[in-house]
Coordinates of C-alpha atoms in Angstrom, one line a residue:
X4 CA -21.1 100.7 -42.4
X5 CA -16.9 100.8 -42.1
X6 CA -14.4 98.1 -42.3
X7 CA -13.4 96.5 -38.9
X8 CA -10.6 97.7 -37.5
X9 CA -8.2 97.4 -34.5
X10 CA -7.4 100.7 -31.9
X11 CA -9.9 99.7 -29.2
X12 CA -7.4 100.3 -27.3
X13 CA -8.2 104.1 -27.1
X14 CA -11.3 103.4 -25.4
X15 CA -8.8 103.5 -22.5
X16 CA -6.8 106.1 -23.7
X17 CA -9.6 108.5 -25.2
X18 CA -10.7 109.9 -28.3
X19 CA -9.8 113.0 -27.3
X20 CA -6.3 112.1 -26.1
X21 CA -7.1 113.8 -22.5
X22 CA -5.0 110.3 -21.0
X23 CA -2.6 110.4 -22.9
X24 CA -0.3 109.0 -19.7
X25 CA -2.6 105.7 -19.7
X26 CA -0.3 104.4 -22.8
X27 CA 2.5 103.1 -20.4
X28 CA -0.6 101.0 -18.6
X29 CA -2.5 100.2 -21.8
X30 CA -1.5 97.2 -23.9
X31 CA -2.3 98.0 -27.6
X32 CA -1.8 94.3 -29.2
X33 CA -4.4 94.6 -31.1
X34 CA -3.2 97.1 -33.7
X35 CA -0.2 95.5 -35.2
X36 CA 2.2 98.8 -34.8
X37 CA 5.7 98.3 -34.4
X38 CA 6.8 97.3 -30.8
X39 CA 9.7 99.4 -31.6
X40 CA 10.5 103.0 -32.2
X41 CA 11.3 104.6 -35.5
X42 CA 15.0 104.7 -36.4
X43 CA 17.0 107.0 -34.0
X44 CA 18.0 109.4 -36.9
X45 CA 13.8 109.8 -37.8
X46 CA 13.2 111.1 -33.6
X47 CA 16.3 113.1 -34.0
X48 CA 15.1 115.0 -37.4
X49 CA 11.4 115.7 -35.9
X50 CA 12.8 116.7 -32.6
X51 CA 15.2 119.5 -33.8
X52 CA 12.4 120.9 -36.4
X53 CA 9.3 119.4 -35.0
X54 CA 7.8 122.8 -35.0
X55 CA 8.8 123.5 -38.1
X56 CA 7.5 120.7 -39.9
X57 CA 4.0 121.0 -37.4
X58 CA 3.4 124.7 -39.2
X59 CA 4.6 124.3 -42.8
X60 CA 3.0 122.7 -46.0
X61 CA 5.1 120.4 -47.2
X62 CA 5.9 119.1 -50.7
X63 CA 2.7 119.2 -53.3
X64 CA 3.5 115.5 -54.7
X65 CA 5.9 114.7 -52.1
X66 CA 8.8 114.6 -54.5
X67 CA 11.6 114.0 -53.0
X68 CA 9.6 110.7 -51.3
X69 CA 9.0 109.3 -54.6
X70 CA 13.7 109.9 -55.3
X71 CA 14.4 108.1 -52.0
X72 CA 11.8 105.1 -52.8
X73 CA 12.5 105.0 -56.6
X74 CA 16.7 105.4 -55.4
X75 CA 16.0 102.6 -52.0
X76 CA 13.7 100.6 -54.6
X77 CA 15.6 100.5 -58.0
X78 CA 12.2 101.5 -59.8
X79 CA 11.3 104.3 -62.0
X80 CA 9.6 107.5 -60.5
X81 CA 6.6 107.1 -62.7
X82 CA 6.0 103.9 -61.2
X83 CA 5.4 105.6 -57.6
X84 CA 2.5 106.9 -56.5
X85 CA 2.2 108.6 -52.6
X86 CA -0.7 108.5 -50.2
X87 CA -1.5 108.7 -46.4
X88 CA -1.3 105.5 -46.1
X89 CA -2.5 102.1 -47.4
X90 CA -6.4 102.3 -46.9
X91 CA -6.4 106.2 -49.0
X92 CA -4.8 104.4 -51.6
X93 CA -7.0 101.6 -51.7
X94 CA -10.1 103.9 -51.8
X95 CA -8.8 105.9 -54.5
X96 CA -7.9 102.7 -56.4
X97 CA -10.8 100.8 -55.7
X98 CA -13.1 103.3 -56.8
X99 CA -11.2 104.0 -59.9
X100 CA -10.9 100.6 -61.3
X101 CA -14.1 98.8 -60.1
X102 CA -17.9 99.2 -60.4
X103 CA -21.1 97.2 -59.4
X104 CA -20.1 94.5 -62.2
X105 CA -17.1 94.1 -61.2
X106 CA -16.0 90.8 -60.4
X107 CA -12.9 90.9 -57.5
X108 CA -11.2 87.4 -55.7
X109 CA -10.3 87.8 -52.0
X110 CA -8.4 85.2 -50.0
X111 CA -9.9 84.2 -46.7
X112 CA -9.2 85.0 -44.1
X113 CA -7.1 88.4 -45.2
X114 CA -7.1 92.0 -44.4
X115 CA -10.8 93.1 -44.4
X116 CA -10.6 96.1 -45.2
X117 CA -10.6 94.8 -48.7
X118 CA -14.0 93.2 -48.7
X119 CA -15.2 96.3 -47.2
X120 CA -14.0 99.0 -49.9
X121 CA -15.9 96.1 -52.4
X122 CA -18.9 95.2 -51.3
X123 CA -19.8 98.7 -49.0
X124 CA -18.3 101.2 -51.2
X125 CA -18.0 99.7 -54.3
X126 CA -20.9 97.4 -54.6
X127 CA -19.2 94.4 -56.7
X128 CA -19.3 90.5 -56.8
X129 CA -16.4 89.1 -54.1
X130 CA -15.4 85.5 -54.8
X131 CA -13.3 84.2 -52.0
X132 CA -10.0 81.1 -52.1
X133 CA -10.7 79.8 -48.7
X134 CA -8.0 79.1 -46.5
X135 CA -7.8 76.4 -44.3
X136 CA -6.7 75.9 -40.6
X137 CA -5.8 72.2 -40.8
X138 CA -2.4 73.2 -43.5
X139 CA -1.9 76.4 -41.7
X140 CA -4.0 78.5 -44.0
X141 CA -1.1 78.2 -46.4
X142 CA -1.6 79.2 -50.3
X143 CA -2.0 76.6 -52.5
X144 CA -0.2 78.4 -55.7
X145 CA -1.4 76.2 -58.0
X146 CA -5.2 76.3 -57.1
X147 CA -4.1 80.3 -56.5
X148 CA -3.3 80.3 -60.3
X149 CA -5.9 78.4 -61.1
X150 CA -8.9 80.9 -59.6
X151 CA -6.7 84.2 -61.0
X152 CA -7.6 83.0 -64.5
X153 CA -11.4 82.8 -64.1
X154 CA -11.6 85.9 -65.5
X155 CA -11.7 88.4 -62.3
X156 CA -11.4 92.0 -62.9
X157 CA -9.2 92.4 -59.7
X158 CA -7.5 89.8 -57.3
X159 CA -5.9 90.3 -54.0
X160 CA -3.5 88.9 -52.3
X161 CA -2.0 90.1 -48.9
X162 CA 2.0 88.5 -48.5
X163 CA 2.7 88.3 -45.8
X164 CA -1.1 87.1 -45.4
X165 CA -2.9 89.1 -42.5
X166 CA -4.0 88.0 -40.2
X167 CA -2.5 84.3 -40.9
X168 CA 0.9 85.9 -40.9
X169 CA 1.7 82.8 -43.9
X170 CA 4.3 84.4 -46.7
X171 CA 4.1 83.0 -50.3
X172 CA 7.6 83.1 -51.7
X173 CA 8.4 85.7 -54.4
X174 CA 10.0 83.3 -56.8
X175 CA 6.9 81.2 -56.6
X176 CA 4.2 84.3 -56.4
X177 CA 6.1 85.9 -59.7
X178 CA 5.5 82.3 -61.3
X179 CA 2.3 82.8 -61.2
X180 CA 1.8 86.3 -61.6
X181 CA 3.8 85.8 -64.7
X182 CA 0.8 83.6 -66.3
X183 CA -2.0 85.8 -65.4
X184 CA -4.3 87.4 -68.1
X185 CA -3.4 90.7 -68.6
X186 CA -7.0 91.5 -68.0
X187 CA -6.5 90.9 -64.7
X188 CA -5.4 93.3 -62.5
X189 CA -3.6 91.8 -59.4
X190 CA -3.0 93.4 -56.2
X191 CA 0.1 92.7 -54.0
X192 CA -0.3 94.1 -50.5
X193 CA 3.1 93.6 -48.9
X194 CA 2.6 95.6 -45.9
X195 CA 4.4 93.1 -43.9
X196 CA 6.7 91.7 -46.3
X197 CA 9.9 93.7 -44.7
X198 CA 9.4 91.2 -42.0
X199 CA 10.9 88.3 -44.1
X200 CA 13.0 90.2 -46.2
X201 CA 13.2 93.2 -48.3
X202 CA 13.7 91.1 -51.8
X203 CA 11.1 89.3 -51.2
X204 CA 9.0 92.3 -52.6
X205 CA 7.5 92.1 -56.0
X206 CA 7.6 95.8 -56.8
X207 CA 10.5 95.7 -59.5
X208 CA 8.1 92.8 -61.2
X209 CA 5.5 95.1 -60.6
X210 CA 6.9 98.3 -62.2
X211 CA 7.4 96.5 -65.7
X212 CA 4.3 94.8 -65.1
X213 CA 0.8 95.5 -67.6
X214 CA -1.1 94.3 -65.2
X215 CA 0.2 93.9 -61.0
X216 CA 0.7 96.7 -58.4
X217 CA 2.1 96.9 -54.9
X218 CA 0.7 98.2 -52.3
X219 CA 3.2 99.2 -49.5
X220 CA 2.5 100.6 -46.3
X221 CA 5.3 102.3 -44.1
X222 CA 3.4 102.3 -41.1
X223 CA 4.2 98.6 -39.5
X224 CA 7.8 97.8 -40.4
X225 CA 9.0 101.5 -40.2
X226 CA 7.2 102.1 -37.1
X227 CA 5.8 105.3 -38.7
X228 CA 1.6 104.1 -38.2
X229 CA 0.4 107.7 -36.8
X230 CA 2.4 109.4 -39.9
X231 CA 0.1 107.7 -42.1
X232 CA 3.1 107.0 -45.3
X233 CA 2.3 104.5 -47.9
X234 CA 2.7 103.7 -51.7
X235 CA 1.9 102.1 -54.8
X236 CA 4.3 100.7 -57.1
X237 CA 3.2 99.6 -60.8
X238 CA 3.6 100.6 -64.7
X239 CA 3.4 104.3 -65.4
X240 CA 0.1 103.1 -67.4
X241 CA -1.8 102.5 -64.0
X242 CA -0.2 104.7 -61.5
X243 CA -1.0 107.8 -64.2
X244 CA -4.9 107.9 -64.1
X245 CA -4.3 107.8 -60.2
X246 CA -2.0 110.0 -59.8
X247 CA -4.3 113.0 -61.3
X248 CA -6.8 111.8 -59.3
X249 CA -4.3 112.5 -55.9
X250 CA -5.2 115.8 -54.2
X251 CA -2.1 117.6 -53.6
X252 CA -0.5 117.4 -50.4
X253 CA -1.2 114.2 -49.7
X254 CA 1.7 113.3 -47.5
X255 CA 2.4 115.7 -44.0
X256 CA 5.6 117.3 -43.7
X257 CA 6.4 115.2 -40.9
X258 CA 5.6 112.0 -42.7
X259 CA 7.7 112.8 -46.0
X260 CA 10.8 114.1 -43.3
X261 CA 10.2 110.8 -41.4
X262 CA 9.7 108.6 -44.6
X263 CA 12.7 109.9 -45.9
X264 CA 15.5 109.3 -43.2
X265 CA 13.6 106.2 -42.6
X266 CA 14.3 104.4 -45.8
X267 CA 18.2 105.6 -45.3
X268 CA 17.8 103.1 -42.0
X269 CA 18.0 100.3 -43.7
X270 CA 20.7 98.7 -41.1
X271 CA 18.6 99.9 -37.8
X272 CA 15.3 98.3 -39.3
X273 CA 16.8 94.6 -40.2
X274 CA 17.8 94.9 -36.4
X275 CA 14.6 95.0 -35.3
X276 CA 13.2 92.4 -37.6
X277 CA 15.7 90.3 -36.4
X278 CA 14.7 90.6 -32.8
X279 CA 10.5 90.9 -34.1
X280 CA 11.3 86.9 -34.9
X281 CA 12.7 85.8 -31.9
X282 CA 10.3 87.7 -29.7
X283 CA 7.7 86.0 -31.3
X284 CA 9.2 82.5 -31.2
X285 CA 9.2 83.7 -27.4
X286 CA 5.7 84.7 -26.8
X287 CA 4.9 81.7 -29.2
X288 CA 6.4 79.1 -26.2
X289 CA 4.9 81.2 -23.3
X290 CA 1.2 80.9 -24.7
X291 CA 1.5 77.8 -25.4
X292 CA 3.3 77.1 -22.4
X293 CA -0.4 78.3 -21.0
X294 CA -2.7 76.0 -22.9
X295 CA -3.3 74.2 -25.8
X296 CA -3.2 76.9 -28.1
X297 CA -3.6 76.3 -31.9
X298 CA -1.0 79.3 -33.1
X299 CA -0.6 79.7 -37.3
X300 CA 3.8 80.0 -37.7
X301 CA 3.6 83.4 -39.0
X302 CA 6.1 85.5 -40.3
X303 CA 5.7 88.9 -39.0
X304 CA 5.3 90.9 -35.9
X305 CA 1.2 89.3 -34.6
X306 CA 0.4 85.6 -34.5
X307 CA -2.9 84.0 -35.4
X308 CA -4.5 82.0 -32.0
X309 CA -7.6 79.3 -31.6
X310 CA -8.1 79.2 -28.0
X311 CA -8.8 75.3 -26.8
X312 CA -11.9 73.9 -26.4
X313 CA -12.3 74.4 -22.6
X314 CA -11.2 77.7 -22.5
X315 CA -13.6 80.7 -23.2
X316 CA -14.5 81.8 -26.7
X317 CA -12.8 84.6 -28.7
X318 CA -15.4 87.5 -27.2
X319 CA -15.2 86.7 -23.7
X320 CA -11.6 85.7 -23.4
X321 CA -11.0 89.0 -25.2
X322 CA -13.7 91.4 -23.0
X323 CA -11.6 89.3 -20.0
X324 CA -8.2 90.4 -21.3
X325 CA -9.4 94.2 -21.5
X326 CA -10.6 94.4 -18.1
X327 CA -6.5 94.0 -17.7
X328 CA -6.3 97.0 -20.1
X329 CA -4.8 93.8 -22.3
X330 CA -6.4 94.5 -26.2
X331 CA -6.2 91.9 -28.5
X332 CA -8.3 91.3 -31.4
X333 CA -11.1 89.1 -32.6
X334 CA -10.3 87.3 -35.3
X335 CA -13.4 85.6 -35.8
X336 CA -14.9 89.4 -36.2
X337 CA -13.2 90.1 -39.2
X338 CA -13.3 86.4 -41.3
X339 CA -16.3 84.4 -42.2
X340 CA -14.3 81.3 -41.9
X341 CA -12.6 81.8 -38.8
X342 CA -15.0 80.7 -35.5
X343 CA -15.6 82.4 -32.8
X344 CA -12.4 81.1 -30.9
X345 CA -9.7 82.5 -32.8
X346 CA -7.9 85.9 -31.8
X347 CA -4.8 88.2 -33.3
X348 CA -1.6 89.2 -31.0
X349 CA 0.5 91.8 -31.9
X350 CA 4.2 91.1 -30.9
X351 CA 5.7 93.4 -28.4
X352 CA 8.7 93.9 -26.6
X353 CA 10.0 91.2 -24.2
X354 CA 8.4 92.9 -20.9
X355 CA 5.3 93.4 -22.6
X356 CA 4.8 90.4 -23.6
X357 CA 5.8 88.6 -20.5
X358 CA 2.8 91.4 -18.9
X359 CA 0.8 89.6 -22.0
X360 CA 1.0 86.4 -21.0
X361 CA 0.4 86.6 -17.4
X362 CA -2.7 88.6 -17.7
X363 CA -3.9 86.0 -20.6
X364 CA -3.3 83.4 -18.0
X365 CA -5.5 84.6 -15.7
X366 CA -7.9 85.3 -18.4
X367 CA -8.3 81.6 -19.5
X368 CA -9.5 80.8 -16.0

């Protein structure tokens, strides 16, 4: 059994990548990839030495990553650990820290690829905070504080939330996180958290922290998803037992070159997350401008959707939309507590989504 995922999209594309030309037809929302390209200066780079960078290895610990995030940052090196992404570093992680007696506390709904490294490769004990629609599936800190000090082994918690798109302030998560038992390891995935605003990342606390790490993904908000880039931030006494447990090379060539320039972007990228927020304040109007939506005010680049009650559920509304090579994703697939009418939209650019729309008006009769 594997975690759920997104990318059904290349059911129309091909596994194989033999239709490759279909992408201009095919509408992937229901991967949350950037609807914009990487920064100018990241297409340029490749371009000129693209293949250079194909045929050589690159960096064994991906060194001069780890200066430009510590430098971009303002955290020690030793608090940086590299991988190919999120989900490597959550399996190695995962599988370091826990065991079958392991107790871990999810939020629900949030990223399931979390309950799946736990209960399917791990084998320990989930407890879940439910979240519920009728506030939003907003965080409660105080009731969030309150389960942390049960006495977990791990906690979770995914801010920006996916895939309720609901952001917990920093000044109010480091509150909590302050009061914590240090037996407690906490988890920050802030894959998203670009969206609202660099400082609202917790990785400085992290770094001087016994007992939180960040997880941070450079796919989504650096629009770097098929270079598979991510990190984790905490004290040099957790990220060390990882980090000789990292095979070498675990960052491409083209992902450290990309990573890189990237993070030098900063300008280009608050650009785009600027127009991210009014594109999906737009596509927010024209759905609902459609039907009686129930739509969660997220803060990054996907909302959260409950069709009405007289529209089709989640699976056929969905299998409808994808017969208009529209993907989108069901949310109810992925969350115990969400019914079967709720669905994930990845925000794209404005002709896209006007394309969205129209084929998810058609789809609703």
């Amino acid at each position: 059994m594997t975690g759920y995922h997104g990318g059904a999209f290349f059911d129309a594309i091909g596994n194989e990548f033999d239709s490759l030309d279909r992408t201009d037809e095919v509408i992937s929302a229901d991967v949350l990839d950037a609807w914009f390209p990487p920064s100018p200066e990241v297409s340029r780079i490749l371009g000129r030495r693209l293949d250079w960078a194909v045929r050589t290895s690159p960096p064994t610990g991906s060194e001069g990553l780890i200066n430009r995030i510590a430098d971009t940052r303002g955290v020690a090196k030793e608090s940086l650990l590299p991988g190919a992404g999120s989900s490597s570093l959550i399996f190695l992680a995962f599988r370091e820290w826990l065991s079958a007696a392991s107790r871990i506390l999810l939020l629900e709904p949030t990223y399931g690829e979390y309950a799946h490294v736990a209960e399917n490769v791990v084998g320990c004990r989930i407890d879940r905070l439910t979240l519920s629609p009728d506030d939003g599936f907003c965080v409660d800190v105080a009731q969030l504080e309150d389960r942390l000090n049960r006495g977990y082994d791990l906690a979770v918690i995914v801010n920006p939330n996916n895939p309720t798109g609901r952001h917990i302030p920093r000044q109010y998560l480091i509150e909590v996180l302050s009061r914590v038992s240090p037996q407690t390891l906490v988890w920050i995935d802030e894959t998203y958290v670009d969206y609202v605003d660099a400082g609202e990342s917790v990785e400085r606390f992290a770094a001087t922290s016994r007992n939180v790490i960040v997880c941070k993904s450079m796919s989504k908000v650096y629009a770097l998803s098929g270079l598979r880039v991510g990190y984790l931030c905490g004290s040099p006494d957790l990220i060390g037992p990882l980090r000789m447990l990292t095979p070498p090379w675990a960052v491409s060539l083209p992902g450290q070159i990309a990573a890189v320039t990237a993070l030098q972007d900063a300008q280009y990228y608050c650009r785009r997350y600027s127009e991210t927020h009014c594109l999906r304040e737009r596509l927010r109007d024209g759905l609902l401008a459609l039907a009686d939506f129930t739509i969660v005010p997220g803060v990054a680049n996907y909302l959260l959707c409950r069709l009405p009650s007289d529209a089709p559920n989640a699976p056929e509304f969905i299998a409808c939309c994808r017969s208009e090579k529209l993907f989108l994703r069901d949310a109810s697939a992925t969350a115990p507590s969400l019914d079967n009418r709720w669905f994930r939209i990845a925000v794209k650019d404005a002709e896209t989504n006007r394309r969205m729309t129209e084929i998810i008006s058609r789809s609703l009769s």
